Amino acid sequence: MKEKNITTKLLHAGENTLAKKINTGVSVPKVIPIYMSSVFSFDDVPSLDAVYAGEANGYIYGRNGHPNQEAAAECLALAEGTDDALMFGSGMAAITTCFLAQVSQGDHIVSSPVLYGGVYDFMKNDLRRFGVEVTFVEFDDVEAVEAAIKPNTKLIYTETIVNPTMNIYDLEAISKIAHAHGCKLIVDNTFATPSVCRPMDYGTDIVVYSTTKFLGGHSDIVGGAIVADQATINSLRHAHCIYGGQMGPLECWLLCRSLRTLDLRVERHSKNAQKVAEFLEKHPKIEKVYYPGLQSSKYRKLGERLFVDNRFGGMLSADIAGGEEGASKFIAACETIKFVPSLASYSTTLSYPAKTSHRAYSAEELVAAGISMGTIRFSIGMEDPDDIIAEFEAALAQV
Ligand SMILES: *Cc1c(COP(=O)(O)O)cnc(C)c1O
């Protein structure tokens, strides 16, 4: 036979043989490799049938699942104290898939009113097009939540720590109400993470995340997740696959790496935020501090009951004296504390809700959400807390 063409040779060389060699060796990689393979090959038809039937281990196609998604799901489910997780290409992909997989035309949802902007938009405008109605009520008032439930209510939705006023709600009482009316409770635990709160311990059925934030923690990945018990996760697999939101192998790998240090990081974020909040509360140029860990916060007692080790997370907000002018001067005077329209990096950052996350709100809507033109939201990082406080002190002197 004529020698094969160089491209022909290269198209068949290496990878497959090497993968099989690794698979049967007596040593394994200490860290799971990044499986940058969109598809998996089979030796014959019965092998493929066996994987589809769940009778043999194996993967088929990246959108259905892949080794790095499985590793990330295992780590996150472990942190949450439950069975399994599904990983998505963004927090919004996770949350919209979670809703679309569970509601049908004519269904009703009860939600707390102040939500991550994208989720609020989806609930208010997109779900309506499919004939799904949402009632927004203040979750501080547990009776109002119950009163808002109708015979066609399927889901109750809230966030563990609400942006930017950092309200927290009694998840234990709300999950009891949800279950008494045959509804599921879904909680966005992005601001808290399982190192501050595990909503499933209080009866929450499904936890959703933007893993872009503290779970990733390094401002280098966009991703999302749904976490729940095995039966619930299995019921959402179809939507995960056909709505197409799967997280890629590299992001899953980076997320696994980040989750190893989640508890250490969030402990530090929480300790630092507590110190910074206590400093800001006493400062004459600060009108109000929103941090549930403050003894003066009306949410402190509830947090002590629901949260791990009196940790209240890394997120806090503060009203700077002088409204928009004061906020602008403060932001310009910060040196290392960058103005970024996101949160939860390793270092301290700030955001300006009236101009970023809540930019679409009218003046009246801002007031109703408890946001003023002087409100700045801080994501407190892992620096030495005294260095963070010194920078705040210097910036406030410029206000
Ligand atoms: C960022 C965020 C989301 C959306 O996540 P993406 O990864 O940006 O799609 C949802 N909920 C909360 C609380 C968030 O902070």
mmCIF file of C-alpha atoms and ligand atoms in Angstrom:
data_model
loop_
_atom_site.group_PDB
_atom_site.id
_atom_site.type_symbol
_atom_site.label_atom_id
_atom_site.label_comp_id
_atom_site.label_asym_id
_atom_site.label_seq_id
_atom_site.Cartn_x
_atom_site.Cartn_y
_atom_site.Cartn_z
ATOM 1 C CA MET A 1 0.000 0.000 0.000
ATOM 2 C CA LYS A 2 1.165 3.531 -0.793
ATOM 3 C CA GLU A 3 2.386 5.468 2.222
ATOM 4 C CA LYS A 4 -0.436 7.553 3.676
ATOM 5 C CA ASN A 5 -0.555 11.297 3.162
ATOM 6 C CA ILE A 6 0.874 13.403 6.034
ATOM 7 C CA THR A 7 -2.493 15.009 6.829
ATOM 8 C CA THR A 8 -4.166 11.602 6.823
ATOM 9 C CA LYS A 9 -1.535 10.399 9.303
ATOM 10 C CA LEU A 10 -1.861 13.437 11.517
ATOM 11 C CA LEU A 11 -5.648 13.132 11.564
ATOM 12 C CA HIS A 12 -5.387 9.693 13.163
ATOM 13 C CA ALA A 13 -2.306 9.995 15.365
ATOM 14 C CA GLY A 14 -1.795 10.110 19.100
ATOM 15 C CA GLU A 15 -4.733 11.110 21.204
ATOM 16 C CA ASN A 16 -6.958 8.082 21.191
ATOM 17 C CA THR A 17 -4.151 5.596 21.792
ATOM 18 C CA LEU A 18 -2.701 7.772 24.538
ATOM 19 C CA ALA A 19 -6.088 8.169 26.260
ATOM 20 C CA LYS A 20 -6.499 4.379 26.355
ATOM 21 C CA LYS A 21 -2.963 3.952 27.699
ATOM 22 C CA ILE A 22 -3.657 6.438 30.513
ATOM 23 C CA ASN A 23 -6.948 4.733 31.270
ATOM 24 C CA THR A 24 -5.342 1.336 31.867
ATOM 25 C CA GLY A 25 -2.176 2.546 33.597
ATOM 26 C CA VAL A 26 -1.354 2.083 37.280
ATOM 27 C CA SER A 27 -0.989 5.812 37.871
ATOM 28 C CA VAL A 28 -3.480 8.605 37.329
ATOM 29 C CA PRO A 29 -3.110 12.397 37.069
ATOM 30 C CA LYS A 30 -3.205 13.960 40.555
ATOM 31 C CA VAL A 31 -5.461 16.683 39.187
ATOM 32 C CA ILE A 32 -8.202 15.900 36.712
ATOM 33 C CA PRO A 33 -7.023 16.983 33.223
ATOM 34 C CA ILE A 34 -9.018 19.452 31.168
ATOM 35 C CA TYR A 35 -10.905 17.281 28.714
ATOM 36 C CA MET A 36 -11.074 19.616 25.733
ATOM 37 C CA SER A 37 -12.999 17.101 23.677
ATOM 38 C CA SER A 38 -16.444 17.992 22.374
ATOM 39 C CA VAL A 39 -17.258 14.368 21.625
ATOM 40 C CA PHE A 40 -16.221 10.862 22.674
ATOM 41 C CA SER A 41 -15.462 7.912 20.397
ATOM 42 C CA PHE A 42 -16.778 4.364 20.680
ATOM 43 C CA ASP A 43 -15.235 1.104 19.472
ATOM 44 C CA ASP A 44 -18.588 -0.338 18.410
ATOM 45 C CA VAL A 45 -22.356 0.115 18.499
ATOM 46 C CA PRO A 46 -23.035 -2.006 21.653
ATOM 47 C CA SER A 47 -20.664 0.299 23.615
ATOM 48 C CA LEU A 48 -22.686 3.331 22.582
ATOM 49 C CA ASP A 49 -25.956 1.572 23.462
ATOM 50 C CA ALA A 50 -24.576 0.645 26.901
ATOM 51 C CA VAL A 51 -23.634 4.271 27.709
ATOM 52 C CA TYR A 52 -27.044 5.558 26.574
ATOM 53 C CA ALA A 53 -28.709 2.901 28.737
ATOM 54 C CA GLY A 54 -26.591 3.861 31.752
ATOM 55 C CA GLU A 55 -25.102 0.352 31.861
ATOM 56 C CA ALA A 56 -21.520 1.435 31.164
ATOM 57 C CA ASN A 57 -19.423 4.438 32.123
ATOM 58 C CA GLY A 58 -18.739 6.867 29.346
ATOM 59 C CA TYR A 59 -19.555 10.195 27.794
ATOM 60 C CA ILE A 60 -21.207 10.934 24.507
ATOM 61 C CA TYR A 61 -21.225 14.610 23.591
ATOM 62 C CA GLY A 62 -20.086 17.684 25.529
ATOM 63 C CA ARG A 63 -23.520 19.288 25.803
ATOM 64 C CA ASN A 64 -24.917 16.180 27.533
ATOM 65 C CA GLY A 65 -22.090 16.112 30.043
ATOM 66 C CA HIS A 66 -18.334 15.742 30.224
ATOM 67 C CA PRO A 67 -15.720 14.730 32.813
ATOM 68 C CA ASN A 68 -14.955 18.289 33.954
ATOM 69 C CA GLN A 69 -18.655 19.109 34.431
ATOM 70 C CA GLU A 70 -18.970 15.958 36.525
ATOM 71 C CA ALA A 71 -15.971 16.951 38.672
ATOM 72 C CA ALA A 72 -17.284 20.496 39.227
ATOM 73 C CA ALA A 73 -20.757 19.159 40.060
ATOM 74 C CA GLU A 74 -19.275 16.735 42.583
ATOM 75 C CA CYS A 75 -17.303 19.514 44.344
ATOM 76 C CA LEU A 76 -20.237 21.920 44.462
ATOM 77 C CA ALA A 77 -22.770 19.314 45.640
ATOM 78 C CA LEU A 78 -20.346 18.343 48.396
ATOM 79 C CA ALA A 79 -20.016 21.964 49.546
ATOM 80 C CA GLU A 80 -23.809 22.279 49.547
ATOM 81 C CA GLY A 81 -24.298 19.024 51.476
ATOM 82 C CA THR A 82 -26.482 17.473 48.787
ATOM 83 C CA ASP A 83 -26.352 14.977 45.922
ATOM 84 C CA ASP A 84 -25.629 16.578 42.603
ATOM 85 C CA ALA A 85 -25.402 19.707 40.461
ATOM 86 C CA LEU A 86 -25.667 20.858 36.867
ATOM 87 C CA MET A 87 -23.159 23.357 35.543
ATOM 88 C CA PHE A 88 -24.056 26.136 33.085
ATOM 89 C CA GLY A 89 -22.269 28.686 30.919
ATOM 90 C CA SER A 90 -23.591 31.566 33.083
ATOM 91 C CA GLY A 91 -25.708 32.229 36.155
ATOM 92 C CA MET A 92 -28.504 33.460 33.886
ATOM 93 C CA ALA A 93 -28.368 30.225 31.858
ATOM 94 C CA ALA A 94 -28.751 28.221 35.088
ATOM 95 C CA ILE A 95 -31.615 30.356 36.417
ATOM 96 C CA THR A 96 -33.607 30.680 33.176
ATOM 97 C CA THR A 97 -33.242 26.932 32.500
ATOM 98 C CA CYS A 98 -34.391 26.220 36.052
ATOM 99 C CA PHE A 99 -37.583 28.248 35.510
ATOM 100 C CA LEU A 100 -38.336 27.186 31.936
ATOM 101 C CA ALA A 101 -37.956 23.522 32.860
ATOM 102 C CA GLN A 102 -40.546 23.812 35.623
ATOM 103 C CA VAL A 103 -43.314 26.183 34.581
ATOM 104 C CA SER A 104 -45.994 25.942 31.920
ATOM 105 C CA GLN A 105 -48.522 28.370 30.503
ATOM 106 C CA GLY A 106 -50.980 29.417 33.209
ATOM 107 C CA ASP A 107 -48.576 28.865 36.118
ATOM 108 C CA HIS A 108 -47.777 31.459 38.762
ATOM 109 C CA ILE A 109 -44.591 32.365 40.669
ATOM 110 C CA VAL A 110 -44.187 34.340 43.908
ATOM 111 C CA SER A 111 -40.893 36.238 44.169
ATOM 112 C CA SER A 112 -39.201 38.739 46.442
ATOM 113 C CA PRO A 113 -39.157 42.154 44.727
ATOM 114 C CA VAL A 114 -35.484 43.170 44.672
ATOM 115 C CA LEU A 115 -33.585 40.667 42.531
ATOM 116 C CA TYR A 116 -30.512 40.437 40.373
ATOM 117 C CA GLY A 117 -31.432 42.691 37.406
ATOM 118 C CA GLY A 118 -31.344 39.998 34.715
ATOM 119 C CA VAL A 119 -33.578 37.679 36.716
ATOM 120 C CA TYR A 120 -36.060 40.486 37.427
ATOM 121 C CA ASP A 121 -36.187 41.332 33.711
ATOM 122 C CA PHE A 122 -36.721 37.668 32.779
ATOM 123 C CA MET A 123 -39.534 37.255 35.305
ATOM 124 C CA LYS A 124 -41.274 40.516 34.520
ATOM 125 C CA ASN A 125 -40.987 40.503 30.729
ATOM 126 C CA ASP A 126 -39.985 37.125 29.305
ATOM 127 C CA LEU A 127 -42.016 34.717 31.430
ATOM 128 C CA ARG A 128 -45.092 36.844 30.771
ATOM 129 C CA ARG A 129 -44.813 36.113 27.032
ATOM 130 C CA PHE A 130 -45.260 32.435 27.875
ATOM 131 C CA GLY A 131 -48.317 33.103 30.026
ATOM 132 C CA VAL A 132 -46.502 32.709 33.332
ATOM 133 C CA GLU A 133 -47.424 35.334 35.903
ATOM 134 C CA VAL A 134 -45.162 36.562 38.712
ATOM 135 C CA THR A 135 -46.282 38.317 41.910
ATOM 136 C CA PHE A 136 -43.575 40.317 43.696
ATOM 137 C CA VAL A 137 -44.030 40.663 47.475
ATOM 138 C CA GLU A 138 -41.762 41.774 50.308
ATOM 139 C CA PHE A 139 -40.377 38.581 51.907
ATOM 140 C CA ASP A 140 -39.722 40.317 55.259
ATOM 141 C CA ASP A 141 -43.452 39.762 55.731
ATOM 142 C CA VAL A 142 -43.867 35.978 55.731
ATOM 143 C CA GLU A 143 -47.675 36.269 55.905
ATOM 144 C CA ALA A 144 -47.669 38.385 52.750
ATOM 145 C CA VAL A 145 -45.759 35.592 50.987
ATOM 146 C CA GLU A 146 -48.438 33.085 51.975
ATOM 147 C CA ALA A 147 -51.224 35.497 50.991
ATOM 148 C CA ALA A 148 -49.687 35.877 47.507
ATOM 149 C CA ILE A 149 -49.858 32.132 46.801
ATOM 150 C CA LYS A 150 -52.644 31.090 44.398
ATOM 151 C CA PRO A 151 -53.927 27.641 43.405
ATOM 152 C CA ASN A 152 -51.711 27.786 40.284
ATOM 153 C CA THR A 153 -48.519 28.868 42.126
ATOM 154 C CA LYS A 154 -45.671 26.488 41.320
ATOM 155 C CA LEU A 155 -42.502 28.205 42.497
ATOM 156 C CA ILE A 156 -41.385 30.612 45.207
ATOM 157 C CA TYR A 157 -38.152 32.464 44.481
ATOM 158 C CA THR A 158 -35.754 34.640 46.452
ATOM 159 C CA GLU A 159 -32.079 35.390 47.107
ATOM 160 C CA THR A 160 -30.271 34.548 50.368
ATOM 161 C CA ILE A 161 -28.687 38.007 50.632
ATOM 162 C CA VAL A 162 -30.374 40.666 48.519
ATOM 163 C CA ASN A 163 -28.493 43.140 46.324
ATOM 164 C CA PRO A 164 -27.705 45.936 47.245
ATOM 165 C CA THR A 165 -29.503 46.382 50.585
ATOM 166 C CA MET A 166 -28.348 42.979 51.919
ATOM 167 C CA ASN A 167 -31.759 41.951 53.311
ATOM 168 C CA ILE A 168 -32.029 38.337 54.426
ATOM 169 C CA TYR A 169 -35.233 36.372 54.751
ATOM 170 C CA ASP A 170 -36.464 33.550 56.965
ATOM 171 C CA LEU A 171 -35.897 30.652 54.558
ATOM 172 C CA GLU A 172 -37.084 28.150 57.178
ATOM 173 C CA ALA A 173 -40.533 29.784 57.492
ATOM 174 C CA ILE A 174 -40.816 30.418 53.741
ATOM 175 C CA SER A 175 -39.977 26.813 52.779
ATOM 176 C CA LYS A 176 -42.665 25.554 55.199
ATOM 177 C CA ILE A 177 -45.234 27.830 53.562
ATOM 178 C CA ALA A 178 -44.092 26.756 50.090
ATOM 179 C CA HIS A 179 -44.433 23.062 50.896
ATOM 180 C CA ALA A 180 -47.787 23.508 52.657
ATOM 181 C CA HIS A 181 -49.099 24.855 49.326
ATOM 182 C CA GLY A 182 -47.380 22.267 47.112
ATOM 183 C CA CYS A 183 -44.800 24.761 45.791
ATOM 184 C CA LYS A 184 -41.038 24.472 45.424
ATOM 185 C CA LEU A 185 -38.690 27.037 46.951
ATOM 186 C CA ILE A 186 -35.760 28.118 44.752
ATOM 187 C CA VAL A 187 -33.029 30.279 46.299
ATOM 188 C CA ASP A 188 -30.231 32.186 44.551
ATOM 189 C CA ASN A 189 -27.356 31.704 47.000
ATOM 190 C CA THR A 190 -24.760 33.618 44.950
ATOM 191 C CA PHE A 191 -23.996 36.346 47.523
ATOM 192 C CA ALA A 192 -23.821 33.917 50.453
ATOM 193 C CA THR A 193 -22.197 30.730 49.027
ATOM 194 C CA PRO A 194 -22.495 27.425 50.941
ATOM 195 C CA SER A 195 -19.757 28.695 53.278
ATOM 196 C CA VAL A 196 -22.200 31.270 54.691
ATOM 197 C CA CYS A 197 -25.570 29.585 54.193
ATOM 198 C CA ARG A 198 -26.832 26.229 52.982
ATOM 199 C CA PRO A 199 -30.452 26.991 52.020
ATOM 200 C CA MET A 200 -31.281 23.291 51.618
ATOM 201 C CA ASP A 201 -30.684 22.845 55.369
ATOM 202 C CA TYR A 202 -33.785 25.033 55.804
ATOM 203 C CA GLY A 203 -36.022 23.201 53.374
ATOM 204 C CA THR A 204 -35.074 24.945 50.119
ATOM 205 C CA ASP A 205 -35.672 22.584 47.194
ATOM 206 C CA ILE A 206 -33.281 24.025 44.614
ATOM 207 C CA VAL A 207 -30.262 26.321 44.989
ATOM 208 C CA VAL A 208 -29.031 28.331 41.996
ATOM 209 C CA TYR A 209 -25.738 30.160 41.524
ATOM 210 C CA SER A 210 -23.840 32.534 39.400
ATOM 211 C CA THR A 211 -20.490 30.740 39.798
ATOM 212 C CA THR A 212 -18.963 33.860 38.225
ATOM 213 C CA LYS A 213 -18.927 35.380 41.709
ATOM 214 C CA PHE A 214 -17.496 33.937 44.961
ATOM 215 C CA LEU A 215 -17.554 30.291 43.813
ATOM 216 C CA GLY A 216 -15.172 31.189 40.969
ATOM 217 C CA GLY A 217 -13.761 33.985 43.087
ATOM 218 C CA HIS A 218 -10.951 35.141 40.790
ATOM 219 C CA SER A 219 -12.817 37.277 38.188
ATOM 220 C CA ASP A 220 -11.753 34.876 35.450
ATOM 221 C CA ILE A 221 -14.797 32.729 34.661
ATOM 222 C CA VAL A 222 -18.468 33.248 33.806
ATOM 223 C CA GLY A 223 -20.668 30.344 34.892
ATOM 224 C CA GLY A 224 -23.709 29.119 36.758
ATOM 225 C CA ALA A 225 -25.097 26.085 38.549
ATOM 226 C CA ILE A 226 -28.230 24.368 39.801
ATOM 227 C CA VAL A 227 -27.753 22.303 42.975
ATOM 228 C CA ALA A 228 -30.323 19.869 44.402
ATOM 229 C CA ASP A 229 -31.046 16.301 45.440
ATOM 230 C CA GLN A 230 -30.575 13.516 42.886
ATOM 231 C CA ALA A 231 -34.217 13.187 41.821
ATOM 232 C CA THR A 232 -34.541 16.935 41.206
ATOM 233 C CA ILE A 233 -31.276 17.116 39.269
ATOM 234 C CA ASN A 234 -32.301 14.128 37.145
ATOM 235 C CA SER A 235 -35.609 15.853 36.370
ATOM 236 C CA LEU A 236 -33.693 18.900 35.056
ATOM 237 C CA ARG A 237 -31.143 17.019 32.900
ATOM 238 C CA HIS A 238 -33.305 17.088 29.795
ATOM 239 C CA ALA A 239 -33.595 20.904 29.933
ATOM 240 C CA HIS A 240 -29.875 21.239 30.749
ATOM 241 C CA CYS A 241 -29.042 19.299 27.606
ATOM 242 C CA ILE A 242 -31.571 20.597 25.078
ATOM 243 C CA TYR A 243 -31.649 24.270 26.129
ATOM 244 C CA GLY A 244 -27.903 24.018 25.623
ATOM 245 C CA GLY A 245 -26.477 25.946 28.578
ATOM 246 C CA GLN A 246 -23.641 23.540 29.472
ATOM 247 C CA MET A 247 -20.463 24.975 31.038
ATOM 248 C CA GLY A 248 -17.291 24.250 29.062
ATOM 249 C CA PRO A 249 -14.424 22.018 30.282
ATOM 250 C CA LEU A 250 -11.965 24.858 30.972
ATOM 251 C CA GLU A 251 -14.463 26.818 33.097
ATOM 252 C CA CYS A 252 -15.419 23.665 34.994
ATOM 253 C CA TRP A 253 -11.751 22.928 35.637
ATOM 254 C CA LEU A 254 -11.103 26.464 36.902
ATOM 255 C CA LEU A 255 -14.210 26.288 39.077
ATOM 256 C CA CYS A 256 -13.017 23.016 40.668
ATOM 257 C CA ARG A 257 -9.678 24.643 41.402
ATOM 258 C CA SER A 258 -11.468 27.611 43.018
ATOM 259 C CA LEU A 259 -13.871 25.505 45.090
ATOM 260 C CA ARG A 260 -10.940 23.873 46.896
ATOM 261 C CA THR A 261 -10.334 27.180 48.705
ATOM 262 C CA LEU A 262 -13.953 28.371 48.898
ATOM 263 C CA ASP A 263 -14.337 28.035 52.645
ATOM 264 C CA LEU A 264 -10.997 29.708 53.419
ATOM 265 C CA ARG A 265 -11.759 32.558 51.049
ATOM 266 C CA VAL A 266 -15.313 33.184 52.228
ATOM 267 C CA GLU A 267 -14.270 33.059 55.876
ATOM 268 C CA ARG A 268 -11.736 35.806 55.130
ATOM 269 C CA HIS A 269 -14.163 37.841 52.977
ATOM 270 C CA SER A 270 -16.699 37.682 55.830
ATOM 271 C CA LYS A 271 -14.259 38.641 58.584
ATOM 272 C CA ASN A 272 -12.957 41.565 56.531
ATOM 273 C CA ALA A 273 -16.448 42.766 55.591
ATOM 274 C CA GLN A 274 -17.503 42.691 59.248
ATOM 275 C CA LYS A 275 -14.506 44.865 60.201
ATOM 276 C CA VAL A 276 -15.009 47.291 57.319
ATOM 277 C CA ALA A 277 -18.767 47.577 58.054
ATOM 278 C CA GLU A 278 -18.037 48.378 61.713
ATOM 279 C CA PHE A 279 -15.510 51.022 60.630
ATOM 280 C CA LEU A 280 -17.873 52.619 58.104
ATOM 281 C CA GLU A 281 -20.784 52.669 60.558
ATOM 282 C CA LYS A 282 -18.819 55.017 62.835
ATOM 283 C CA HIS A 283 -17.564 57.317 60.048
ATOM 284 C CA PRO A 284 -19.177 60.805 59.934
ATOM 285 C CA LYS A 285 -19.278 60.837 56.095
ATOM 286 C CA ILE A 286 -21.275 57.609 55.955
ATOM 287 C CA GLU A 287 -25.039 57.980 56.356
ATOM 288 C CA LYS A 288 -25.981 54.324 56.499
ATOM 289 C CA VAL A 289 -24.311 50.898 56.246
ATOM 290 C CA TYR A 290 -26.143 47.850 54.908
ATOM 291 C CA TYR A 291 -24.510 44.722 56.325
ATOM 292 C CA PRO A 292 -26.520 42.004 58.073
ATOM 293 C CA GLY A 293 -23.568 41.214 60.349
ATOM 294 C CA LEU A 294 -23.761 44.588 62.126
ATOM 295 C CA GLN A 295 -25.241 44.389 65.616
ATOM 296 C CA SER A 296 -27.440 47.341 64.617
ATOM 297 C CA SER A 297 -28.877 45.462 61.603
ATOM 298 C CA LYS A 298 -32.423 44.188 61.896
ATOM 299 C CA TYR A 299 -31.209 41.040 60.107
ATOM 300 C CA ARG A 300 -28.400 40.154 62.567
ATOM 301 C CA LYS A 301 -30.462 37.729 64.711
ATOM 302 C CA LEU A 302 -31.920 35.938 61.702
ATOM 303 C CA GLY A 303 -28.443 35.585 60.213
ATOM 304 C CA GLU A 304 -27.117 34.119 63.458
ATOM 305 C CA ARG A 305 -29.810 31.454 63.118
ATOM 306 C CA LEU A 306 -29.390 30.723 59.400
ATOM 307 C CA PHE A 307 -25.714 31.384 58.710
ATOM 308 C CA VAL A 308 -22.553 29.363 59.394
ATOM 309 C CA ASP A 309 -20.339 30.559 62.295
ATOM 310 C CA ASN A 310 -21.698 34.126 62.300
ATOM 311 C CA ARG A 311 -20.316 34.728 58.817
ATOM 312 C CA PHE A 312 -22.306 37.293 56.854
ATOM 313 C CA GLY A 313 -20.402 37.218 53.560
ATOM 314 C CA GLY A 314 -18.238 39.713 51.713
ATOM 315 C CA MET A 315 -20.926 42.048 50.325
ATOM 316 C CA LEU A 316 -21.936 45.344 51.939
ATOM 317 C CA SER A 317 -23.342 48.693 50.858
ATOM 318 C CA ALA A 318 -23.032 52.185 52.304
ATOM 319 C CA ASP A 319 -24.658 55.572 51.664
ATOM 320 C CA ILE A 320 -21.934 58.184 51.181
ATOM 321 C CA ALA A 321 -22.778 61.729 52.349
ATOM 322 C CA GLY A 322 -23.477 64.173 49.517
ATOM 323 C CA GLY A 323 -25.467 61.881 47.193
ATOM 324 C CA GLU A 324 -24.173 61.528 43.628
ATOM 325 C CA GLU A 325 -21.424 64.127 44.130
ATOM 326 C CA GLY A 326 -20.149 62.423 47.276
ATOM 327 C CA ALA A 327 -20.256 58.985 45.632
ATOM 328 C CA SER A 328 -18.414 60.256 42.525
ATOM 329 C CA LYS A 329 -15.667 61.888 44.592
ATOM 330 C CA PHE A 330 -15.279 58.760 46.709
ATOM 331 C CA ILE A 331 -15.018 56.459 43.672
ATOM 332 C CA ALA A 332 -12.441 58.738 41.997
ATOM 333 C CA ALA A 333 -10.394 58.916 45.210
ATOM 334 C CA CYS A 334 -10.027 55.115 45.605
ATOM 335 C CA GLU A 335 -6.659 53.755 44.518
ATOM 336 C CA THR A 336 -6.599 49.959 44.522
ATOM 337 C CA ILE A 337 -10.354 49.539 45.009
ATOM 338 C CA LYS A 338 -11.544 49.321 41.404
ATOM 339 C CA PHE A 339 -14.977 50.407 40.161
ATOM 340 C CA VAL A 340 -16.304 47.285 38.418
ATOM 341 C CA PRO A 341 -19.890 46.371 37.539
ATOM 342 C CA SER A 342 -19.557 42.903 39.108
ATOM 343 C CA LEU A 343 -18.478 41.452 42.433
ATOM 344 C CA ALA A 344 -16.781 38.727 44.444
ATOM 345 C CA SER A 345 -13.211 38.898 43.252
ATOM 346 C CA TYR A 346 -10.245 38.121 45.542
ATOM 347 C CA SER A 347 -9.594 41.861 45.921
ATOM 348 C CA THR A 348 -11.911 44.616 47.129
ATOM 349 C CA THR A 349 -14.024 46.258 44.408
ATOM 350 C CA LEU A 350 -16.946 48.653 44.385
ATOM 351 C CA SER A 351 -19.999 49.219 42.263
ATOM 352 C CA TYR A 352 -22.503 52.043 42.003
ATOM 353 C CA PRO A 353 -25.995 50.464 41.818
ATOM 354 C CA ALA A 354 -27.874 53.582 40.625
ATOM 355 C CA LYS A 355 -25.546 53.745 37.595
ATOM 356 C CA THR A 356 -24.912 50.037 36.964
ATOM 357 C CA SER A 357 -27.078 47.124 38.189
ATOM 358 C CA HIS A 358 -30.150 49.312 38.820
ATOM 359 C CA ARG A 359 -29.579 51.850 36.025
ATOM 360 C CA ALA A 360 -32.957 51.065 34.457
ATOM 361 C CA TYR A 361 -34.812 51.991 37.683
ATOM 362 C CA SER A 362 -36.747 55.275 37.761
ATOM 363 C CA ALA A 363 -36.152 57.678 40.679
ATOM 364 C CA GLU A 364 -39.283 56.292 42.399
ATOM 365 C CA GLU A 365 -38.269 52.668 41.821
ATOM 366 C CA LEU A 366 -34.837 53.404 43.320
ATOM 367 C CA VAL A 367 -36.446 54.820 46.457
ATOM 368 C CA ALA A 368 -38.776 51.813 46.698
ATOM 369 C CA ALA A 369 -35.766 49.460 46.454
ATOM 370 C CA GLY A 370 -33.976 51.419 49.202
ATOM 371 C CA ILE A 371 -31.236 52.657 46.858
ATOM 372 C CA SER A 372 -30.070 56.287 46.959
ATOM 373 C CA MET A 373 -27.732 58.225 44.640
ATOM 374 C CA GLY A 374 -25.133 57.961 47.421
ATOM 375 C CA THR A 375 -25.368 54.166 47.748
ATOM 376 C CA ILE A 376 -22.136 52.356 46.876
ATOM 377 C CA ARG A 377 -21.888 48.581 46.983
ATOM 378 C CA PHE A 378 -18.637 47.002 48.120
ATOM 379 C CA SER A 379 -17.316 43.530 47.503
ATOM 380 C CA ILE A 380 -14.787 43.173 50.282
ATOM 381 C CA GLY A 381 -11.684 41.216 49.292
ATOM 382 C CA MET A 382 -9.031 39.226 51.116
ATOM 383 C CA GLU A 383 -6.475 42.000 51.674
ATOM 384 C CA ASP A 384 -5.284 42.802 55.185
ATOM 385 C CA PRO A 385 -8.417 44.483 56.613
ATOM 386 C CA ASP A 386 -6.396 47.406 57.999
ATOM 387 C CA ASP A 387 -5.185 48.206 54.476
ATOM 388 C CA ILE A 388 -8.754 48.234 53.158
ATOM 389 C CA ILE A 389 -9.854 50.514 56.002
ATOM 390 C CA ALA A 390 -6.891 52.886 55.443
ATOM 391 C CA GLU A 391 -7.839 53.276 51.782
ATOM 392 C CA PHE A 392 -11.488 53.941 52.703
ATOM 393 C CA GLU A 393 -10.394 56.501 55.280
ATOM 394 C CA ALA A 394 -8.237 58.361 52.732
ATOM 395 C CA ALA A 395 -10.978 58.293 50.065
ATOM 396 C CA LEU A 396 -13.628 59.524 52.513
ATOM 397 C CA ALA A 397 -11.370 62.480 53.393
ATOM 398 C CA GLN A 398 -11.803 63.588 49.732
ATOM 399 C CA VAL A 399 -15.609 63.610 49.972
HETATM 400 C C1 LIG B 1 -24.287 37.844 38.733
HETATM 401 C C2 LIG B 1 -25.529 37.308 39.312
HETATM 402 C C3 LIG B 1 -26.440 36.548 38.557
HETATM 403 C C4 LIG B 1 -26.245 36.303 37.067
HETATM 404 O O1 LIG B 1 -25.132 35.530 36.832
HETATM 405 P P1 LIG B 1 -24.237 35.605 35.488
HETATM 406 O O2 LIG B 1 -23.142 34.630 35.765
HETATM 407 O O3 LIG B 1 -23.788 37.020 35.328
HETATM 408 O O4 LIG B 1 -25.122 35.191 34.359
HETATM 409 C C5 LIG B 1 -27.563 36.039 39.185
HETATM 410 N N1 LIG B 1 -27.790 36.271 40.497
HETATM 411 C C6 LIG B 1 -26.957 37.013 41.243
HETATM 412 C C7 LIG B 1 -27.285 37.230 42.682
HETATM 413 C C8 LIG B 1 -25.789 37.559 40.696
HETATM 414 O O5 LIG B 1 -24.971 38.298 41.445
#
